[in-house]
Tab-separated table of C-alpha atoms and ligand atoms in Angstrom:
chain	number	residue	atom	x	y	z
A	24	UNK	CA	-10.925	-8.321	25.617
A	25	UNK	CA	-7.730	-5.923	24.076
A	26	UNK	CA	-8.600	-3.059	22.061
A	27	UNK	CA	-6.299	-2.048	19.459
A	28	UNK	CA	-6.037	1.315	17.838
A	29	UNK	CA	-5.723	1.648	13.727
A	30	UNK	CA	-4.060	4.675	12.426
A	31	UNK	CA	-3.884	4.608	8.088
A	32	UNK	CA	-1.703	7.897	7.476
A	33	UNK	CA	-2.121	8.563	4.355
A	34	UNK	CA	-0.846	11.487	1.755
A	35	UNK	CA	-4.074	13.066	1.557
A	36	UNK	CA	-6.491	11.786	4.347
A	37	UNK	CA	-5.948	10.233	7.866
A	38	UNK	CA	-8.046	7.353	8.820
A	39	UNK	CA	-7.678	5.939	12.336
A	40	UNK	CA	-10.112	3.951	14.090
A	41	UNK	CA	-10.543	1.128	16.686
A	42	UNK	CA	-11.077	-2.492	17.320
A	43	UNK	CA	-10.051	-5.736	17.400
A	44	UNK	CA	-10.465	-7.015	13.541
A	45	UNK	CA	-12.028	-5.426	10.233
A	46	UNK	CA	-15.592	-7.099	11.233
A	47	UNK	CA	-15.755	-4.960	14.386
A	48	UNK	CA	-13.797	-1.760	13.784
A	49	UNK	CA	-15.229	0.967	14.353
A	50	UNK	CA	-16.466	3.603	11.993
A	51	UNK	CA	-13.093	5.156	10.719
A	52	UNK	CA	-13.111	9.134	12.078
A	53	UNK	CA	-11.407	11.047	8.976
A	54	UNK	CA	-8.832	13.492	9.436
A	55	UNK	CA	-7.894	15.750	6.476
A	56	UNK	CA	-3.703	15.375	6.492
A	57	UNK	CA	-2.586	18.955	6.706
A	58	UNK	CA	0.541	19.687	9.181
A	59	UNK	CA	2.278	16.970	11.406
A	60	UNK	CA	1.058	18.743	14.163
A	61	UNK	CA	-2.894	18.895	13.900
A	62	UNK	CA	-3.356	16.092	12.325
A	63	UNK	CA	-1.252	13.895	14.591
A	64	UNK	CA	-2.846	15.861	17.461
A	65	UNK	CA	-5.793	15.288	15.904
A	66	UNK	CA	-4.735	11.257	15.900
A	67	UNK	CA	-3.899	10.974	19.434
A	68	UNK	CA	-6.874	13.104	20.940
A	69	UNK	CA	-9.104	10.603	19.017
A	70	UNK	CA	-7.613	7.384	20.446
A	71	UNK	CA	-7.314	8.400	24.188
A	72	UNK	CA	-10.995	8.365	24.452
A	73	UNK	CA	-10.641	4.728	24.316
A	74	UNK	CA	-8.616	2.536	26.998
A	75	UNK	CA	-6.158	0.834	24.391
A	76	UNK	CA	-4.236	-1.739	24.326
A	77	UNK	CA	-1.445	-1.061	21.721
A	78	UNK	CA	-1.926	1.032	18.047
A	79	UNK	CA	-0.732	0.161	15.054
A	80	UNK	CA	0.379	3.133	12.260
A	81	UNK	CA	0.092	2.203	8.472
A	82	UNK	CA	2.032	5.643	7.258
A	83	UNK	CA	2.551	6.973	3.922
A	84	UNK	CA	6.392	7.122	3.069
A	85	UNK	CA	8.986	7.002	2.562
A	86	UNK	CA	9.374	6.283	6.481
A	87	UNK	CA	12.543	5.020	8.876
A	88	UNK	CA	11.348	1.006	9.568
A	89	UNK	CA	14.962	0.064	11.086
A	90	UNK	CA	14.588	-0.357	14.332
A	91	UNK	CA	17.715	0.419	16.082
A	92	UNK	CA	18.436	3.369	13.944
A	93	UNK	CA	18.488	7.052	14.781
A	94	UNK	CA	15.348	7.649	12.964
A	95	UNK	CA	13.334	4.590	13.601
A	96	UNK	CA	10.062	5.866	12.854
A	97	UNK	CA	10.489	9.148	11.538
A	98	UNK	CA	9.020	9.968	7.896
A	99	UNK	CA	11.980	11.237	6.018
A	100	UNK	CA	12.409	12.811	2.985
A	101	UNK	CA	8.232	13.235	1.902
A	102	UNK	CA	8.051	16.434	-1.123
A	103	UNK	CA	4.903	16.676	0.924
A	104	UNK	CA	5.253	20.373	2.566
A	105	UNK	CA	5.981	20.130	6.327
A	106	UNK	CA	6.377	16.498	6.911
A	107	UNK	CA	10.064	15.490	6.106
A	108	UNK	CA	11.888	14.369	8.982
A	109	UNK	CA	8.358	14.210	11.097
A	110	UNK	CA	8.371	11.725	14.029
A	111	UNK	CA	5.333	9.673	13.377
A	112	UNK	CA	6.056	6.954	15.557
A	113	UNK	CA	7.468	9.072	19.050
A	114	UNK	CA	4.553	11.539	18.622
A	115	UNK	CA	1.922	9.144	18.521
A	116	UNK	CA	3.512	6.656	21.210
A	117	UNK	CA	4.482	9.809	23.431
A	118	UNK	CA	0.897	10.517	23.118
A	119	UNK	CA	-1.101	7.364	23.633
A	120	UNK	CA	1.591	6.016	25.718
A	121	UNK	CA	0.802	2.495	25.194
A	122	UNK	CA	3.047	0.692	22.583
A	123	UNK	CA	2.911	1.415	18.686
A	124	UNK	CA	3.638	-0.413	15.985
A	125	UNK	CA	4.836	0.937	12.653
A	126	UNK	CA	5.208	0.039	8.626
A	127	UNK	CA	4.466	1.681	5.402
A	128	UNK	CA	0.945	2.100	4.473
A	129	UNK	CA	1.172	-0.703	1.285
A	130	UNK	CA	2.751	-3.148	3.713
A	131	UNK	CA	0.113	-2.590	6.229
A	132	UNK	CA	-2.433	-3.317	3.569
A	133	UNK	CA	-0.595	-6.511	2.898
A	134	UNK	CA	-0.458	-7.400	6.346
A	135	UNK	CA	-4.445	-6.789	6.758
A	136	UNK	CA	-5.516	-8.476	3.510
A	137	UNK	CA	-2.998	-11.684	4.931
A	138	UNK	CA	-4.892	-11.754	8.474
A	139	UNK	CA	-8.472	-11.027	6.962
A	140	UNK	CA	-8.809	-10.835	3.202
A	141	UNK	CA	-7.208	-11.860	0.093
A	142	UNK	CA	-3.998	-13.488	1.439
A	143	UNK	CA	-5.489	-15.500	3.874
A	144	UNK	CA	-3.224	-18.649	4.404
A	145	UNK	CA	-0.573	-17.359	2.130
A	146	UNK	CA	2.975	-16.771	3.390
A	147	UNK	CA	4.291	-14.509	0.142
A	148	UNK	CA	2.012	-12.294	-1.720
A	149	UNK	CA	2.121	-8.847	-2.761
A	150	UNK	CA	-0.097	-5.904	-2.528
A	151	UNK	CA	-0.091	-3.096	-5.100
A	152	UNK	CA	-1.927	0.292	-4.908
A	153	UNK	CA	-2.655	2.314	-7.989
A	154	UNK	CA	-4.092	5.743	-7.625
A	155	UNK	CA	-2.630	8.762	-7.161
A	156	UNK	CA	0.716	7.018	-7.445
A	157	UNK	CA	1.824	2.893	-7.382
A	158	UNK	CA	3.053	1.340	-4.680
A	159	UNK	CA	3.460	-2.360	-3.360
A	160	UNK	CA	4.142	-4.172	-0.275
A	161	UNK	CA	5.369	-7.566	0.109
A	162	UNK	CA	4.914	-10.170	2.878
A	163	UNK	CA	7.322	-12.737	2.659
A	164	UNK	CA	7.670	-16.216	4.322
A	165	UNK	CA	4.616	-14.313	6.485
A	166	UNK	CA	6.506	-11.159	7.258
A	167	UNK	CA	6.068	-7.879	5.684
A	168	UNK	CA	9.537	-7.268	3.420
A	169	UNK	CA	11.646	-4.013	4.599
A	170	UNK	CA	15.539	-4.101	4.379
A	171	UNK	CA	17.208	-0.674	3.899
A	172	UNK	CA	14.341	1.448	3.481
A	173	UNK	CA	11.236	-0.383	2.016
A	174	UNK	CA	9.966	-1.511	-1.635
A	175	UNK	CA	9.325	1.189	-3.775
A	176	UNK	CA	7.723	-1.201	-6.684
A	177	UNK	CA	5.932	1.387	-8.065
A	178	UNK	CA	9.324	3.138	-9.251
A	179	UNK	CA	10.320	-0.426	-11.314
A	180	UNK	CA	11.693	-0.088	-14.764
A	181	UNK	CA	8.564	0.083	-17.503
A	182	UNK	CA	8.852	0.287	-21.463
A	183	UNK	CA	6.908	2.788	-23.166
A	184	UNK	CA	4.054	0.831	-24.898
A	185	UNK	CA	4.307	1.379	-29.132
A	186	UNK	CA	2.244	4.521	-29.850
A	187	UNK	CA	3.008	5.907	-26.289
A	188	UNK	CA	5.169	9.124	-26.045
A	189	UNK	CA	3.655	10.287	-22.456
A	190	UNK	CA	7.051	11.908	-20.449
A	191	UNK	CA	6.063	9.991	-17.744
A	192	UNK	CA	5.056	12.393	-14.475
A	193	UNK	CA	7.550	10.573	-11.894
A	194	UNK	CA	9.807	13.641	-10.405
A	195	UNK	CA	12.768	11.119	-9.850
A	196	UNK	CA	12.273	8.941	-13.428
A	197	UNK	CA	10.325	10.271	-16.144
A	198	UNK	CA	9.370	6.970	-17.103
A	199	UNK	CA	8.531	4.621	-14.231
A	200	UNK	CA	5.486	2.212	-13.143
A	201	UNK	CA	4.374	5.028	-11.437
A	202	UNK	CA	5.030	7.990	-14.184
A	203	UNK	CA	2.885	5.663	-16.737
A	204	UNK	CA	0.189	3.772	-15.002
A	205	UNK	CA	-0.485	6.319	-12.187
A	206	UNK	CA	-3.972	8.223	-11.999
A	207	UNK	CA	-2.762	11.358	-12.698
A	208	UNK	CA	-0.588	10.169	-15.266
A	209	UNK	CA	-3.758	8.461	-17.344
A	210	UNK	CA	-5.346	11.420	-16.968
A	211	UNK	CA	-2.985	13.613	-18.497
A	212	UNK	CA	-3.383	11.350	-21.495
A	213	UNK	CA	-7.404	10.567	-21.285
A	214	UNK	CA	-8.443	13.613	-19.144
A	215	UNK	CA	-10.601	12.834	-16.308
A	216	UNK	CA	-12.855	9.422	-16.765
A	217	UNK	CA	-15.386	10.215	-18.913
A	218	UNK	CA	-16.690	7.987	-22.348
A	219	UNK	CA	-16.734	4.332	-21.908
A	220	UNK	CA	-14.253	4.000	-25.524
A	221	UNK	CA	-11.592	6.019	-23.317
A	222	UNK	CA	-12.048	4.604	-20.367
A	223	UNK	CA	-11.247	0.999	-21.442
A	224	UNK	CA	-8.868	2.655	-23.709
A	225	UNK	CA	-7.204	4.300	-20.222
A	226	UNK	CA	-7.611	0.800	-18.401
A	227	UNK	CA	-5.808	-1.188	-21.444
A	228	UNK	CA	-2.983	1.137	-20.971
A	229	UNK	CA	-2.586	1.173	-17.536
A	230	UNK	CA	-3.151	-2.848	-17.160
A	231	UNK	CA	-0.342	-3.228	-19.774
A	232	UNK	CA	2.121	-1.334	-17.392
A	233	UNK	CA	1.230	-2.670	-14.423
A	234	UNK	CA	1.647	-6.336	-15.934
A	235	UNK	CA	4.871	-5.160	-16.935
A	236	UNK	CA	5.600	-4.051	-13.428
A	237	UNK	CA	4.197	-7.346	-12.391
A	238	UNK	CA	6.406	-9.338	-14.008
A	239	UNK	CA	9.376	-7.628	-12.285
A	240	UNK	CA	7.543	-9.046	-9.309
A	241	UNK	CA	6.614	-11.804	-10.281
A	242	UNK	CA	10.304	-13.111	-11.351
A	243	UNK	CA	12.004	-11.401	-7.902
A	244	UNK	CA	9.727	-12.254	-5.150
A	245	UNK	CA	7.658	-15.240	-6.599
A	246	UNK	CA	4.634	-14.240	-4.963
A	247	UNK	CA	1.327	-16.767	-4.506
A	248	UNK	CA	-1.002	-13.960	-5.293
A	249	UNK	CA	-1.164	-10.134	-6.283
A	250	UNK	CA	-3.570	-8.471	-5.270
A	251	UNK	CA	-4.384	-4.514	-6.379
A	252	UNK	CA	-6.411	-1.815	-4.826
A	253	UNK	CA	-6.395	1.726	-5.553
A	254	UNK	CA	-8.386	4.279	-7.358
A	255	UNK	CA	-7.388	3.225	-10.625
A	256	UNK	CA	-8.221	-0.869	-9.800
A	257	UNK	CA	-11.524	0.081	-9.587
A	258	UNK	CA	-12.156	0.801	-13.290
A	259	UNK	CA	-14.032	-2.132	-14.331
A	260	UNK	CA	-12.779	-5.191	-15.779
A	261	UNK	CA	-9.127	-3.854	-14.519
A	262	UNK	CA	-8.071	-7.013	-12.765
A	263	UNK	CA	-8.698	-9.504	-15.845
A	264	UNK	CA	-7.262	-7.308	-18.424
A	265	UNK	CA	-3.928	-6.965	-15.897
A	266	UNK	CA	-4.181	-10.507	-15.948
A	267	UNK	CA	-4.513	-11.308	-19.282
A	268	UNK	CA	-1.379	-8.826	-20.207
A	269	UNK	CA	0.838	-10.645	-17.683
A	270	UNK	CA	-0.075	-14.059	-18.497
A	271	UNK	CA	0.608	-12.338	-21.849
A	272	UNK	CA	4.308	-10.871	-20.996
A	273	UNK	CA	5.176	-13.915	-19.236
A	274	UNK	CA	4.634	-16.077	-21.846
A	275	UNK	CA	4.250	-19.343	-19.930
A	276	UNK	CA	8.133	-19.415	-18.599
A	277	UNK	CA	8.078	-20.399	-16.070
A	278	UNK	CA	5.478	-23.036	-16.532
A	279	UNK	CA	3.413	-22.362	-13.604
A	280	UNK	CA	-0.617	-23.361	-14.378
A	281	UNK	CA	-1.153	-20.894	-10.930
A	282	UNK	CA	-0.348	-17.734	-13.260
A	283	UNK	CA	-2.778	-18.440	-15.564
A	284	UNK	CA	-5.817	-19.072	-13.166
A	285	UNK	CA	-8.126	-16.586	-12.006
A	286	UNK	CA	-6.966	-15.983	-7.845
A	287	UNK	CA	-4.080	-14.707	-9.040
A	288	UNK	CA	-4.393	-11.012	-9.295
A	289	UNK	CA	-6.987	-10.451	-7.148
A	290	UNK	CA	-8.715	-6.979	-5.889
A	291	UNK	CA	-8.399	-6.847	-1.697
A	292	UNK	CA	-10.679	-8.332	-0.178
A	293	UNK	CA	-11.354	-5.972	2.457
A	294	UNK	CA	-12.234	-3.307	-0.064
A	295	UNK	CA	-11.612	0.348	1.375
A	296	UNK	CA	-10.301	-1.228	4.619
A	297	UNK	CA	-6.888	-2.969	4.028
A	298	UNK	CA	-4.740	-0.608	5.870
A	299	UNK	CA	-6.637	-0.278	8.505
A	300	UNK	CA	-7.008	-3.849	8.993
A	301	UNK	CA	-3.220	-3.880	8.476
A	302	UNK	CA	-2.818	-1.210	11.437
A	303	UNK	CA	-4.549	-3.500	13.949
A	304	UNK	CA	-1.970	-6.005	12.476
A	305	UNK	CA	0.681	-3.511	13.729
A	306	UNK	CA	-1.025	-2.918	16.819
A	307	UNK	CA	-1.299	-6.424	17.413
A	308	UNK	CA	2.201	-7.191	16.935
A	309	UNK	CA	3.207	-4.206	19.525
A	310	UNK	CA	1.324	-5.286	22.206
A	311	UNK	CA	2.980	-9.162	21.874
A	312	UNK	CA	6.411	-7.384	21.770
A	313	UNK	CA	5.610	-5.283	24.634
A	314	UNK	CA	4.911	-8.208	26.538
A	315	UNK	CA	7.518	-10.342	25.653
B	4	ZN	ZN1	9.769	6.723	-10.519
């Protein structure tokens, strides 16, 4: 029986745990992300108490994915303090020394909700996240989509909704997916959830730009389903107002009855567990690579 190690490196917290699928994972051991060196330290001392078969990373980004460059695996240029140009993917395999697989934390959570979740038997679908910022990953024609660098949906183009003259809190854009719809960039505008009238108020908002983003998606990768996690999914009655809004925007061109039924923006069905899932995905894929 393989065991597979799950590493979800994430901005703010580092989940890693082990198993073979999301029904028999183990409980996730949480490591707060701090510097490169304790917390991948932290990583590694964790998963050599178990006799592993391969370990798959799910890693916050922006992050090297091409594999016979220089930097194949190294996060690169992260405002996060002390992680730009960090080796994610040498330090970890240097110190589990069995072999690691590697993709961006949204594309990991695609990969895991295609295996186990909400893109089971689909070959294209899409994954956003929208929290602390937006991002999406892609599998298409059953493989997660990189190229030079990886999607950075949450940066698409967005037009300000009438009544809205929010900046927009994206350093690189102003305006953006991300510099409207993002948690922090509701709250600015609603402060911190609180009555139910500006809650739904906050929702409407952020469900009209993220159908807006959507549809950018929609048109370019022609996906069978979204689905959309994050912090800011979770308000309730999210997913159906995001639907409505881009059955709205795309006002029935082109004539596809699948847009319009419920399945299409979905939330994950693993809940909380996507990347991990998506790490053993990873892992998976290293150990078949490794042996072929
Ligand atoms: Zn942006």
């Amino acid at each position: 029986m393989p065991l597979y190690g799950a590493v979800e490196l994430g901005g703010t917290k580092t989940l890693v745990a082990v198993g073979t699928s999301p029904t028999d994972l183990s409980t996730p051991r949480r490591i707060p992300t701090t510097d490169p060196g304790a917390t991948l330290g932290s990583v590694v001392e964790y998963l050599n108490q178990f006799q592993l078969d391969s370990v798959g990373i799910a890693s916050f980004g922006p992050v090297e994915l091409r594999r016979h460059h220089d930097s194949y695996g190294v996060i690169t240029t992260t405002p996060k303090p002390g992680w730009a140009q960090t080796p994610v993917l040498e330090t970890i395999g240097n110190g589990v020394e069995v072999p690691v697989g590697l993709d961006t934390d949204v594309n990991g959570s695609a990969l895991g909700e295609g295996s186990w979740g909400a893109g089971v038997g689909l070959t294209d679908f899409v994954y956003i996240t929208v929290g602390t910022g937006v991002g999406g990953g892609a599998v298409v024609g059953g493989r997660s989509l990189t190229g030079l660098g990886h999607p950075e949906m949450g940066h698409v183009i967005v037009t300000p909704a009438d009544g809205d003259d929010y900046p927009g809190r994206c350093p690189y854009h102003g305006v953006c997916l991300e510099g409207m719809a993002s948690g922090p960039a509701l709250e600015d505008r609603f402060g911190s959830p609180g009555s139910d009238d500006t809650e739904a108020t906050a929702r409407d908002l952020a469900a009209h730009y993220i159908a807006q983003g959507l549809r950018n998606i929609v048109y370019t990768l022609a996906p069978q389903r979204i689905i959309i996690g994050g912090g800011v999914s979770t308000m309730p009655g999210f997913h159906d107002k995001t639907h409505a809004e881009l059955t709205d925007q795309l006002a029935g061109y082109p004539p596809l009855p699948e847009h319009e039924q419920s399945g299409f923006i979905v939330p994950p069905g693993l809940g909380e567990l996507s990347g991990l899932a998506g790490a053993l995905v990873l892992a998976q894929e290293a150990a078949r690579t490794f042996q072929s």
